[in-house]
Coordinates of C-alpha atoms in Angstrom, one line a residue:
Chain A
X19 CA -81.4 -41.1 10.4
X20 CA -83.1 -44.0 9.6
X21 CA -83.2 -44.0 5.8
X22 CA -86.4 -44.6 5.0
X23 CA -87.0 -40.9 6.8
X24 CA -84.5 -39.8 4.8
X25 CA -85.9 -40.7 1.8
X26 CA -89.3 -39.0 3.1
X27 CA -87.4 -35.8 3.9
X28 CA -86.5 -36.1 -0.1
X29 CA -89.8 -36.7 -1.1
X30 CA -91.6 -33.8 0.5
X31 CA -88.5 -31.3 -0.4
X32 CA -89.3 -32.4 -4.3
X33 CA -93.0 -31.8 -3.9
X34 CA -92.9 -28.5 -2.1
X35 CA -90.1 -27.5 -5.0
X36 CA -92.4 -28.6 -7.6
X37 CA -95.5 -26.9 -6.2
X38 CA -92.8 -23.5 -6.3
X39 CA -91.8 -23.8 -9.8
X40 CA -95.8 -24.2 -10.6
X41 CA -97.2 -21.1 -8.3
X42 CA -94.1 -18.6 -9.6
X43 CA -95.1 -20.1 -13.4
X44 CA -98.8 -18.7 -12.7
X45 CA -98.2 -16.0 -10.3
X46 CA -96.3 -14.2 -13.9
X47 CA -98.6 -15.1 -15.7
X48 CA -101.6 -13.9 -13.5
X49 CA -99.3 -10.5 -12.9
X50 CA -98.4 -9.8 -16.5
X51 CA -102.7 -11.0 -17.4
X52 CA -103.6 -8.4 -14.0
X53 CA -101.7 -5.7 -15.9
X54 CA -103.1 -5.8 -19.2
X55 CA -106.7 -6.7 -18.1
X56 CA -106.3 -3.3 -15.3
X57 CA -105.0 -1.4 -18.9
X58 CA -107.3 -2.5 -21.4
X59 CA -110.1 -3.6 -20.7
X60 CA -112.4 -0.4 -20.3
X61 CA -110.4 1.0 -23.9
X62 CA -113.3 -3.1 -25.4
X63 CA -116.1 -2.3 -26.7
X64 CA -117.7 -2.3 -30.0
X65 CA -116.8 0.7 -31.7
X66 CA -113.0 -0.7 -30.9
X67 CA -114.1 -3.7 -32.5
X68 CA -115.7 -1.9 -35.8
X69 CA -113.9 0.4 -36.4
X70 CA -110.4 0.9 -38.7
X71 CA -106.8 2.2 -37.1
X72 CA -106.6 5.8 -36.8
X73 CA -103.4 8.6 -35.6
X74 CA -106.2 9.5 -33.4
X75 CA -105.9 6.6 -30.5
X76 CA -109.3 7.1 -29.1
X77 CA -111.5 6.8 -32.8
X78 CA -108.6 3.3 -33.3
X79 CA -109.9 -0.1 -34.0
X80 CA -108.8 -3.4 -34.6
X81 CA -111.6 -4.7 -37.2
X82 CA -109.0 -4.6 -40.3
X83 CA -106.9 -6.2 -38.0
X84 CA -108.7 -9.2 -36.7
X85 CA -110.3 -10.3 -39.8
X86 CA -106.7 -10.7 -41.3
X87 CA -106.2 -12.9 -38.7
X88 CA -109.7 -15.1 -38.8
X89 CA -108.9 -15.0 -42.9
X90 CA -105.1 -15.9 -41.9
X91 CA -106.7 -18.8 -39.6
X92 CA -108.8 -20.6 -42.1
X93 CA -106.8 -20.2 -44.6
X94 CA -103.7 -21.8 -43.0
X95 CA -105.6 -24.4 -41.4
X96 CA -107.2 -25.1 -45.4
X97 CA -103.8 -25.7 -46.1
X98 CA -102.0 -27.2 -43.3
X99 CA -104.6 -29.1 -42.0
X100 CA -104.8 -31.8 -44.6
X101 CA -101.3 -32.0 -46.0
X102 CA -100.0 -32.7 -42.6
X103 CA -102.9 -35.5 -41.8
X104 CA -102.1 -37.0 -44.9
X105 CA -98.6 -37.0 -43.9
X106 CA -98.7 -37.9 -40.6
X107 CA -100.8 -41.1 -41.8
X108 CA -97.9 -42.2 -44.1
X109 CA -95.6 -42.0 -41.9
X110 CA -97.3 -44.7 -39.0
X111 CA -99.3 -46.5 -40.7
X112 CA -97.5 -46.5 -44.7
X113 CA -93.8 -46.1 -44.1
X114 CA -92.1 -48.6 -42.1
X115 CA -88.6 -49.1 -41.7
X116 CA -88.1 -48.1 -45.2
X117 CA -84.3 -45.5 -46.3
X118 CA -86.7 -42.8 -47.8
X119 CA -89.6 -43.2 -44.4
X120 CA -85.8 -42.4 -41.7
X121 CA -84.5 -39.3 -43.9
X122 CA -87.8 -37.8 -44.0
X123 CA -88.0 -38.8 -40.6
X124 CA -85.2 -36.6 -39.8
X125 CA -86.4 -33.4 -41.9
X126 CA -89.6 -34.0 -40.3
X127 CA -87.4 -32.9 -36.6
X128 CA -85.1 -30.9 -38.4
X129 CA -87.9 -28.7 -40.0
X130 CA -89.7 -28.7 -36.1
X131 CA -86.7 -27.3 -34.4
X132 CA -86.1 -24.1 -37.6
X133 CA -87.1 -20.6 -36.3
X134 CA -90.2 -18.6 -37.6
X135 CA -88.1 -15.9 -39.4
X136 CA -86.4 -18.4 -41.6
X137 CA -89.6 -19.6 -43.0
X138 CA -90.6 -15.8 -43.5
X139 CA -87.6 -15.9 -45.7
X140 CA -88.6 -19.2 -47.6
X141 CA -92.3 -18.0 -48.2
X142 CA -90.4 -14.7 -49.8
X143 CA -88.6 -15.8 -51.9
X144 CA -90.9 -18.9 -53.1
X145 CA -94.8 -17.5 -52.4
X146 CA -94.5 -13.5 -52.4
X147 CA -91.4 -13.7 -55.5
X148 CA -91.0 -17.2 -57.4
X149 CA -94.9 -17.7 -57.2
X150 CA -96.4 -14.3 -57.6
X151 CA -98.6 -13.6 -55.2
X152 CA -97.2 -10.8 -54.0
X153 CA -98.0 -9.6 -50.0
X154 CA -101.0 -11.6 -50.1
X155 CA -103.0 -13.4 -47.5
X156 CA -102.4 -16.7 -49.6
X157 CA -98.8 -16.2 -49.4
X158 CA -98.2 -15.2 -45.3
X159 CA -101.5 -18.5 -44.9
X160 CA -98.7 -20.8 -46.9
X161 CA -96.2 -19.9 -44.8
X162 CA -97.6 -20.4 -41.8
X163 CA -98.9 -23.5 -43.1
X164 CA -94.8 -25.0 -43.4
X165 CA -94.3 -23.5 -40.4
X166 CA -97.0 -25.0 -38.5
X167 CA -97.1 -28.6 -40.4
X168 CA -94.7 -30.3 -38.7
X169 CA -96.0 -30.0 -35.3
X170 CA -100.2 -31.2 -37.4
X171 CA -97.7 -34.2 -38.7
X172 CA -95.9 -34.4 -35.5
X173 CA -99.1 -34.6 -33.3
X174 CA -101.2 -36.7 -35.8
X175 CA -98.6 -39.7 -35.5
X176 CA -98.8 -39.2 -31.4
X177 CA -102.1 -39.8 -31.7
X178 CA -102.5 -42.9 -34.1
X179 CA -99.2 -44.1 -32.1
X180 CA -101.5 -44.5 -29.5
X181 CA -104.3 -46.7 -31.5
X182 CA -103.7 -50.7 -30.1
X183 CA -103.0 -52.4 -32.6
X184 CA -105.1 -55.0 -31.6
X185 CA -108.0 -52.5 -33.2
X186 CA -105.7 -52.7 -36.5
X187 CA -105.5 -56.8 -36.7
X188 CA -108.7 -57.4 -36.2
X189 CA -110.2 -55.1 -38.7
X190 CA -107.6 -57.4 -40.9
X191 CA -109.4 -59.7 -39.7
X192 CA -112.2 -58.4 -41.2
X193 CA -110.9 -58.5 -44.6
X194 CA -110.2 -55.1 -44.1
X195 CA -107.8 -53.7 -46.0
X196 CA -105.1 -51.1 -45.1
X197 CA -107.1 -48.1 -46.7
X198 CA -110.6 -49.5 -45.1
X199 CA -109.1 -50.1 -41.6
X200 CA -107.6 -46.5 -41.1
X201 CA -110.7 -44.4 -42.7
X202 CA -112.9 -46.5 -40.4
X203 CA -111.1 -47.7 -37.4
X204 CA -107.6 -45.8 -37.0
X205 CA -108.9 -41.7 -38.1
X206 CA -112.4 -41.7 -35.8
X207 CA -111.0 -43.3 -32.9
X208 CA -107.4 -41.1 -33.5
X209 CA -109.6 -37.9 -34.0
X210 CA -109.6 -36.7 -30.5
X211 CA -105.8 -36.4 -30.7
X212 CA -105.2 -35.2 -34.0
X213 CA -107.9 -32.1 -33.3
X214 CA -106.1 -31.4 -30.6
X215 CA -102.6 -31.4 -31.9
X216 CA -103.6 -28.9 -35.3
X217 CA -105.7 -26.3 -32.8
X218 CA -102.6 -26.4 -30.4
X219 CA -100.3 -25.4 -33.4
X220 CA -103.3 -23.5 -34.8
X221 CA -103.3 -21.3 -31.7
X222 CA -99.1 -20.6 -31.8
X223 CA -99.9 -19.2 -36.1
X224 CA -102.0 -16.9 -34.8
X225 CA -99.4 -15.2 -32.6
X226 CA -96.7 -14.8 -35.2
X227 CA -95.6 -12.1 -36.5
X228 CA -92.3 -12.5 -37.0
X229 CA -93.0 -14.2 -40.8
X230 CA -95.4 -12.5 -41.6
X231 CA -93.4 -9.2 -41.3
X232 CA -91.4 -10.7 -44.0
X233 CA -93.8 -12.2 -46.5
X234 CA -95.5 -8.5 -45.8
X235 CA -98.0 -7.8 -42.8
X236 CA -99.2 -4.2 -43.0
X237 CA -99.1 -2.1 -40.6
X238 CA -102.0 0.6 -41.6
X239 CA -104.9 -1.4 -43.6
X240 CA -107.9 0.7 -43.9
X241 CA -109.9 -2.4 -45.7
X242 CA -111.5 -5.4 -44.7
X243 CA -110.1 -7.9 -46.8
X244 CA -112.5 -10.1 -49.3
X245 CA -110.2 -13.1 -51.1
X246 CA -107.4 -15.0 -50.4
X247 CA -105.0 -12.6 -52.6
X248 CA -106.0 -9.2 -50.4
X249 CA -103.3 -7.5 -48.7
X250 CA -103.9 -7.6 -44.3
X251 CA -102.6 -6.8 -41.7
X252 CA -102.7 -9.6 -38.0
X253 CA -103.3 -8.6 -35.0
X254 CA -99.5 -9.1 -33.8
X255 CA -98.8 -6.6 -36.2
X256 CA -101.1 -4.2 -34.8
X257 CA -100.4 -4.6 -31.4
X258 CA -96.5 -4.1 -32.0
X259 CA -97.3 -0.7 -34.1
X260 CA -99.3 0.5 -31.2
X261 CA -96.8 -0.6 -28.1
X262 CA -94.5 1.5 -30.1
X263 CA -95.8 5.0 -30.4
X264 CA -94.7 7.8 -28.1
X265 CA -98.5 8.5 -26.7
X266 CA -99.9 6.9 -23.5
X267 CA -103.5 6.0 -25.2
X268 CA -101.9 3.9 -27.9
X269 CA -100.1 1.7 -25.1
X270 CA -104.3 1.5 -23.9
X271 CA -104.7 0.2 -27.1
X272 CA -102.4 -2.5 -27.4
X273 CA -103.1 -3.6 -23.8
X274 CA -106.8 -3.5 -25.0
X275 CA -105.4 -5.4 -28.8
X276 CA -103.5 -7.9 -26.4
X277 CA -106.5 -9.3 -24.5
X278 CA -109.0 -9.5 -27.5
X279 CA -105.9 -11.5 -29.5
X280 CA -105.9 -13.5 -25.8
X281 CA -109.9 -14.3 -26.1
X282 CA -109.3 -15.7 -28.9
X283 CA -106.3 -18.1 -28.1
X284 CA -108.3 -18.8 -25.1
X285 CA -111.4 -19.9 -27.6
X286 CA -109.4 -21.9 -29.8
X287 CA -108.1 -23.6 -26.7
X288 CA -111.1 -24.3 -25.5
X289 CA -112.6 -26.0 -28.6
X290 CA -109.9 -27.7 -28.3
X291 CA -110.2 -29.5 -24.9
X292 CA -114.0 -29.8 -25.6
X293 CA -113.3 -31.9 -28.8
X294 CA -110.7 -34.1 -27.5
X295 CA -112.8 -34.7 -24.5
X296 CA -115.7 -35.4 -26.8
X297 CA -114.1 -37.6 -29.4
X298 CA -112.2 -39.4 -26.3
X299 CA -116.0 -40.7 -24.6
X300 CA -117.7 -41.9 -28.4
X301 CA -114.5 -43.7 -28.7
X302 CA -115.1 -46.8 -26.6
X303 CA -112.5 -50.5 -26.8
Chain B
X22 CA -113.9 1.4 -71.1
X23 CA -113.1 1.8 -67.7
X24 CA -109.3 2.2 -68.5
X25 CA -111.0 4.7 -71.1
X26 CA -112.4 6.4 -68.6
X27 CA -109.2 6.1 -66.1
X28 CA -106.3 7.5 -68.4
X29 CA -109.0 10.3 -69.2
X30 CA -109.3 11.6 -65.6
X31 CA -104.9 10.6 -65.3
X32 CA -104.2 13.0 -67.7
X33 CA -106.4 15.4 -66.7
X34 CA -105.4 15.8 -63.3
X35 CA -101.8 16.1 -65.0
X36 CA -102.5 18.9 -66.9
X37 CA -104.7 20.2 -64.1
X38 CA -101.5 19.7 -61.7
X39 CA -99.1 20.6 -64.0
X40 CA -100.8 24.1 -64.5
X41 CA -97.9 26.0 -62.8
X42 CA -98.5 26.4 -58.7
X43 CA -100.4 29.8 -59.2
X44 CA -103.7 27.1 -59.0
X45 CA -102.7 24.3 -56.6
X46 CA -106.3 25.8 -54.9
X47 CA -107.9 24.9 -57.7
X48 CA -106.2 22.0 -58.5
X49 CA -106.4 20.3 -55.6
X50 CA -110.4 20.9 -55.7
X51 CA -110.6 19.5 -59.1
X52 CA -108.7 15.8 -57.2
X53 CA -111.0 15.5 -54.9
X54 CA -114.9 16.2 -57.1
X55 CA -113.1 13.1 -59.7
X56 CA -113.6 10.1 -57.7
X57 CA -110.9 7.4 -58.5
X58 CA -109.7 4.3 -57.1
X59 CA -107.0 2.1 -57.3
X60 CA -104.5 1.3 -54.7
X61 CA -101.4 3.1 -53.1
X62 CA -98.7 0.8 -52.0
X63 CA -96.4 2.6 -48.8
X64 CA -93.0 1.3 -47.1
X65 CA -90.6 2.5 -45.2
X66 CA -89.3 4.2 -42.0
X67 CA -91.2 3.5 -39.1
X68 CA -90.3 7.5 -37.9
X69 CA -93.0 8.6 -40.7
X70 CA -95.0 6.0 -41.0
X71 CA -97.9 7.8 -38.2
X72 CA -97.4 10.5 -40.9
X73 CA -98.1 8.7 -43.4
X74 CA -101.4 6.7 -41.1
X75 CA -102.5 10.2 -40.7
X76 CA -102.1 11.0 -44.4
X77 CA -104.1 7.9 -46.3
X78 CA -106.7 8.1 -43.3
X79 CA -107.5 10.9 -44.3
X80 CA -107.2 10.6 -47.6
X81 CA -109.5 7.7 -47.4
X82 CA -112.5 10.5 -45.8
X83 CA -111.7 11.8 -49.7
X84 CA -111.4 9.1 -51.8
X85 CA -112.7 6.1 -49.9
X86 CA -111.7 4.3 -52.8
X87 CA -108.2 4.2 -53.1
X88 CA -106.5 1.7 -50.8
X89 CA -103.3 2.7 -49.1
X90 CA -102.6 0.0 -47.6
X91 CA -99.0 1.5 -45.8
X92 CA -96.1 -0.6 -44.2
X93 CA -93.4 0.1 -41.6
X94 CA -90.1 -1.7 -43.0
X95 CA -87.8 0.3 -42.4
X96 CA -85.6 2.7 -44.1
X97 CA -83.8 0.6 -45.7
X98 CA -86.3 -1.9 -46.2
X99 CA -88.7 0.6 -47.6
X100 CA -85.9 1.6 -50.5
X101 CA -85.0 -2.6 -51.4
X102 CA -89.2 -2.8 -52.3
X103 CA -88.6 0.4 -53.7
X104 CA -86.1 -0.7 -56.0
X105 CA -88.7 -3.5 -56.9
X106 CA -91.1 -1.4 -57.7
X107 CA -93.3 -3.1 -55.0
X108 CA -94.2 0.4 -53.9
X109 CA -95.6 3.0 -54.8
X110 CA -94.6 5.1 -52.0
X111 CA -91.2 4.8 -49.4
X112 CA -91.5 7.4 -46.1
X113 CA -87.9 7.6 -45.5
X114 CA -85.5 9.4 -42.1
X115 CA -83.0 10.0 -43.9
X116 CA -81.9 10.9 -47.6
X117 CA -81.7 7.9 -50.4
X118 CA -78.0 6.6 -50.4
X119 CA -75.5 6.5 -53.0
X120 CA -75.7 2.6 -53.5
X121 CA -79.8 2.6 -53.3
X122 CA -80.1 5.6 -56.0
X123 CA -77.0 4.0 -58.2
X124 CA -79.7 0.9 -58.4
X125 CA -82.7 2.9 -59.0
X126 CA -80.9 4.9 -62.0
X127 CA -79.5 0.5 -63.2
X128 CA -83.0 0.0 -63.6
X129 CA -83.8 3.3 -64.9
X130 CA -86.4 4.5 -61.8
X131 CA -87.2 7.9 -61.6
X132 CA -87.9 9.1 -57.8
X133 CA -89.1 12.6 -56.3
X134 CA -87.7 13.0 -53.0
X135 CA -90.4 14.9 -50.8
X136 CA -89.3 16.4 -47.6
X137 CA -92.7 16.5 -45.1
X138 CA -91.3 17.1 -41.6
X139 CA -88.9 17.7 -39.6
X140 CA -88.0 15.4 -36.4
X141 CA -85.4 16.5 -33.2
X142 CA -83.1 14.1 -31.8
X143 CA -84.1 14.8 -28.2
X144 CA -81.2 14.2 -25.6
X145 CA -82.3 13.2 -22.4
X146 CA -81.8 12.7 -19.0
X147 CA -83.8 11.8 -15.7
X148 CA -85.7 14.0 -13.7
X149 CA -83.5 13.3 -10.7
X150 CA -80.6 14.4 -12.4
X151 CA -79.9 17.9 -11.3
X152 CA -76.4 18.6 -12.9
X153 CA -76.5 17.7 -16.7
X154 CA -78.5 21.0 -18.2
X155 CA -75.8 20.9 -21.7
X156 CA -73.7 19.4 -23.6
X157 CA -71.1 20.2 -26.8
X158 CA -71.2 18.2 -29.8
X159 CA -67.8 17.2 -29.0
X160 CA -68.8 15.5 -25.5
X161 CA -71.5 13.7 -26.9
X162 CA -68.9 12.6 -29.4
X163 CA -66.6 11.7 -26.8
X164 CA -69.4 9.7 -24.8
X165 CA -71.3 7.7 -28.2
X166 CA -67.6 7.1 -30.4
X167 CA -66.5 3.9 -30.8
X168 CA -63.0 4.7 -28.7
X169 CA -65.1 5.6 -25.8
X170 CA -66.5 1.7 -25.2
X171 CA -64.9 0.7 -22.1
X172 CA -62.6 3.8 -21.4
X173 CA -65.8 6.8 -20.8
X174 CA -66.6 5.0 -17.6
X175 CA -68.0 7.5 -15.3
X176 CA -69.2 11.3 -16.4
X177 CA -66.4 13.3 -14.5
X178 CA -64.3 11.9 -17.5
X179 CA -66.2 14.1 -20.0
X180 CA -66.7 17.6 -17.4
X181 CA -64.5 18.0 -15.2
X182 CA -67.4 19.4 -12.6
X183 CA -70.1 16.4 -13.7
X184 CA -69.5 14.1 -10.4
X185 CA -67.7 10.6 -10.2
X186 CA -70.5 8.8 -11.2
X187 CA -70.9 5.5 -13.8
X188 CA -72.6 6.7 -17.3
X189 CA -75.3 4.8 -18.5
X190 CA -76.3 4.9 -22.1
X191 CA -79.6 4.3 -23.7
X192 CA -80.2 4.7 -27.2
X193 CA -82.1 3.1 -30.7
X194 CA -80.8 0.1 -32.1
X195 CA -78.4 -0.4 -35.5
X196 CA -81.4 -1.2 -37.3
X197 CA -83.2 2.1 -37.2
X198 CA -82.8 5.0 -39.2
X199 CA -82.4 6.9 -35.8
X200 CA -79.1 4.8 -34.9
X201 CA -78.1 5.8 -38.6
X202 CA -78.7 9.4 -38.5
X203 CA -77.5 9.6 -34.5
X204 CA -73.9 8.3 -35.0
X205 CA -72.9 10.0 -38.3
X206 CA -74.4 13.5 -37.3
X207 CA -72.4 12.8 -33.2
X208 CA -69.9 10.9 -34.5
X209 CA -69.2 11.7 -37.8
X210 CA -69.4 8.3 -39.7
X211 CA -73.3 6.5 -39.9
X212 CA -72.6 3.7 -37.7
X213 CA -69.5 4.1 -35.5
X214 CA -71.0 3.7 -32.2
X215 CA -69.5 2.3 -28.7
X216 CA -71.8 -0.9 -28.1
X217 CA -71.7 -0.6 -24.3
X218 CA -75.1 1.0 -24.5
X219 CA -78.8 -0.4 -24.0
X220 CA -80.3 -0.4 -27.4
X221 CA -83.8 -0.7 -27.9
X222 CA -85.8 -0.3 -31.4
X223 CA -89.4 0.6 -29.3
X224 CA -88.1 4.0 -27.8
X225 CA -90.7 3.1 -25.0
X226 CA -88.3 1.2 -24.0
X227 CA -85.4 3.8 -23.7
X228 CA -87.9 6.5 -21.9
X229 CA -88.9 3.9 -19.0
X230 CA -84.9 3.0 -18.8
X231 CA -83.9 6.4 -19.0
X232 CA -86.5 7.8 -16.4
X233 CA -85.6 5.1 -13.6
X234 CA -81.9 6.2 -13.3
X235 CA -80.4 9.4 -12.6
X236 CA -77.4 8.7 -13.8
X237 CA -78.4 7.5 -17.8
X238 CA -78.5 9.1 -20.6
X239 CA -80.5 8.7 -23.6
X240 CA -81.2 9.8 -27.4
X241 CA -84.2 9.5 -29.6
X242 CA -87.3 10.9 -31.8
X243 CA -88.7 13.9 -29.6
X244 CA -92.4 13.0 -29.8
X245 CA -91.0 10.4 -27.0
X246 CA -90.1 13.4 -24.7
X247 CA -93.2 14.5 -25.5
X248 CA -94.5 12.4 -24.1
X249 CA -93.2 11.4 -21.1
X250 CA -92.2 15.3 -20.4
X251 CA -93.2 14.5 -16.6
X252 CA -90.3 11.8 -16.0
X253 CA -87.5 13.0 -18.2
X254 CA -85.4 16.5 -18.6
X255 CA -84.6 17.6 -21.8
X256 CA -80.4 18.7 -22.2
X257 CA -79.6 21.0 -24.2
X258 CA -76.7 20.8 -27.2
X259 CA -74.7 22.8 -27.9
X260 CA -73.2 23.6 -31.4
X261 CA -70.5 26.4 -30.8
X262 CA -72.9 29.2 -30.9
X263 CA -74.5 28.4 -27.2
X264 CA -76.7 25.6 -26.0
X265 CA -79.7 25.3 -27.9
X266 CA -82.7 23.3 -27.0
X267 CA -84.5 21.6 -29.1
X268 CA -88.5 23.1 -29.8
X269 CA -90.2 23.8 -32.5
X270 CA -88.8 26.9 -33.6
X271 CA -84.8 25.6 -33.0
X272 CA -86.0 22.1 -35.2
X273 CA -87.4 24.2 -38.1
X274 CA -84.9 27.2 -38.2
X275 CA -82.2 24.7 -37.9
X276 CA -80.1 26.2 -34.9
X277 CA -80.6 23.1 -33.2
X278 CA -78.2 21.2 -35.2
X279 CA -77.0 18.6 -36.4
X280 CA -79.7 16.8 -34.2
X281 CA -82.7 17.8 -36.7
X282 CA -83.9 16.0 -39.2
X283 CA -85.4 15.9 -42.1
X284 CA -88.5 13.0 -43.3
X285 CA -89.2 11.9 -46.4
X286 CA -91.6 10.4 -49.5
X287 CA -90.3 9.4 -52.2
X288 CA -92.5 8.5 -55.1
X289 CA -91.3 6.4 -57.9
X290 CA -91.6 8.0 -61.4
X291 CA -93.7 5.5 -62.9
X292 CA -96.3 5.1 -60.2
X293 CA -96.9 8.9 -60.1
X294 CA -98.1 8.5 -64.2
X295 CA -101.3 6.9 -62.4
X296 CA -104.1 9.7 -61.3
X297 CA -104.5 8.7 -57.8
X298 CA -100.7 8.5 -56.9
X299 CA -100.7 12.4 -58.1
X300 CA -104.0 12.9 -55.7
X301 CA -102.2 11.5 -53.4
X302 CA -99.2 12.8 -52.9
X303 CA -100.1 16.7 -53.2
X304 CA -103.2 15.6 -50.3
X305 CA -100.0 14.5 -48.6
X306 CA -98.2 17.8 -49.0
X307 CA -101.0 19.6 -48.2
X308 CA -101.6 18.2 -45.4
X309 CA -98.7 16.9 -43.9
X310 CA -97.5 20.5 -41.7
X311 CA -100.9 20.1 -39.6
X312 CA -100.8 16.6 -39.4
X313 CA -96.8 15.6 -38.7
X314 CA -97.9 18.4 -36.0
X315 CA -101.0 16.3 -34.5
X316 CA -98.4 12.7 -34.7
X317 CA -95.5 14.8 -32.6
X318 CA -93.7 15.7 -35.2
X319 CA -92.1 20.0 -36.1
X320 CA -94.5 20.9 -39.1
X321 CA -92.1 22.5 -42.6
X322 CA -92.9 26.2 -43.2
X323 CA -95.7 27.0 -45.8
X324 CA -93.2 28.4 -48.2
X325 CA -91.0 25.3 -47.8
X326 CA -94.2 23.0 -48.1
X327 CA -94.6 24.7 -51.7
X328 CA -90.9 24.4 -52.5
X329 CA -91.6 20.5 -52.6
X330 CA -95.4 20.9 -54.3
X331 CA -93.1 22.9 -57.2
X332 CA -90.3 20.1 -57.4
X333 CA -93.4 17.8 -57.3
X334 CA -94.7 19.7 -60.3
X335 CA -91.6 19.5 -62.3
X336 CA -91.1 16.0 -60.9
X337 CA -94.3 15.3 -63.4
X338 CA -93.7 17.4 -66.3
X339 CA -90.6 16.1 -66.8
X340 CA -91.6 12.4 -66.9
X341 CA -94.0 13.0 -69.7

């Protein structure tokens, strides 16, 4: 066999291997989605979205859970976004090659790899007990904010790094200082990437259960939280609670809950894609 | 002003309840007539959780301004919070342990233990299993004790007449109160158990596993058997007085031994000084029987409920 023919064969084989991998992944997702949707779609109606949980599966709803999840997301975003972007800017634009920056960077990389349950324990000690927030939304949101901060910081840095240095040089050339350069040139140019990172990390926060169990998310809540100091439940907790019930009707409820949770996640991801495309169109070099 | 009204309310309710068991009906009526507010924190056993959730839901219809957020961190987790006074009522699927009781004493936390329902642990096999109809407690021990690990692997090792087939076991994970209870009742020591079985905290996984394998045996709460009757066979348990199937009757009168267990709530003494907690606890005892049945447990007899109410009243008197 000639060498080039051999190479072509290898190339083809790898192509099919890659295709197989892709199809396998999609197939598993499709089977999972199909199963859940078949089980749960019939259960979703207005009452399901506007009722509190109940011992009677047919009457039970997900109101306190989805409102809790939205509260949680809002608070988490409010806390983590300014801190995350600020830290990212510091690393990328100000702190170049100092010892402190090196130390911080190593810590950041480590933080990104810490399992979420550990953040839960940290949150329990610091926010719930020491700072006296109790088992409130705020304590949970602070914990989740810590959890996703490393992701936001890393994606912010990536986005800032993608801005060509010539832009900065040009800005300096016009007499702008570092802050003016960042605010008027670098940030607008990298906003698409930063936003994508934020929304993807929030999509992760939405499905987290472990740290919230530890910091006190409850299983049965028959009121809608009205402020950050209120107690709460979130959708993954409610779904888990239903899944572990013996009665078949609760399994259907769980499937319906999963569909709603997936919808919220898809919606968030959709917004991420939309925003990225918009920002990318705006920025022209 | 608000505080004054609240404490007045608390006093009247306390008096109403302290009046003896004869006027139970009136005290219940009184307390539903006055409208209360506040919040009652419940946490603890995930086995008791469905009952507490049901009671909290019904209570909301009577006292809409009282919030009753309920968690399910497990009996052990619940008691940890109970000891820190973070919760008012602790759900428990086993009695309080000595260590936990000691910690309460040293922190001067008074509490009362009230039984609210009974649960039977079912021993089940797949519908396809034709030969395992009954089992003795000694045979269960032989199957599950830690000494059996890696040694007892074929069914005919346990009883000669059973086939030479591999044993597959399914059971609750080590973190659950069900595991604690089962190992103590069968193996004689809490936590003593072989490790080579399929463990899950999610009983539906166990149901799924045991129903598809004709050589498998599992234990879990009776409610899970009831929900999957068509896939499973119940195994009668022989504790020396003949093989007995778990039914409402045998669990309640205690003949289904040793796998019938009581379910409790523990009420914190400081919390019991608040009117809404007193009203809620009385409401809990009133409704426990009907609601326990509805969520799959076995109700206490009316006499037993009256006994618990008297116990609670005595506890309230002692507090004053």
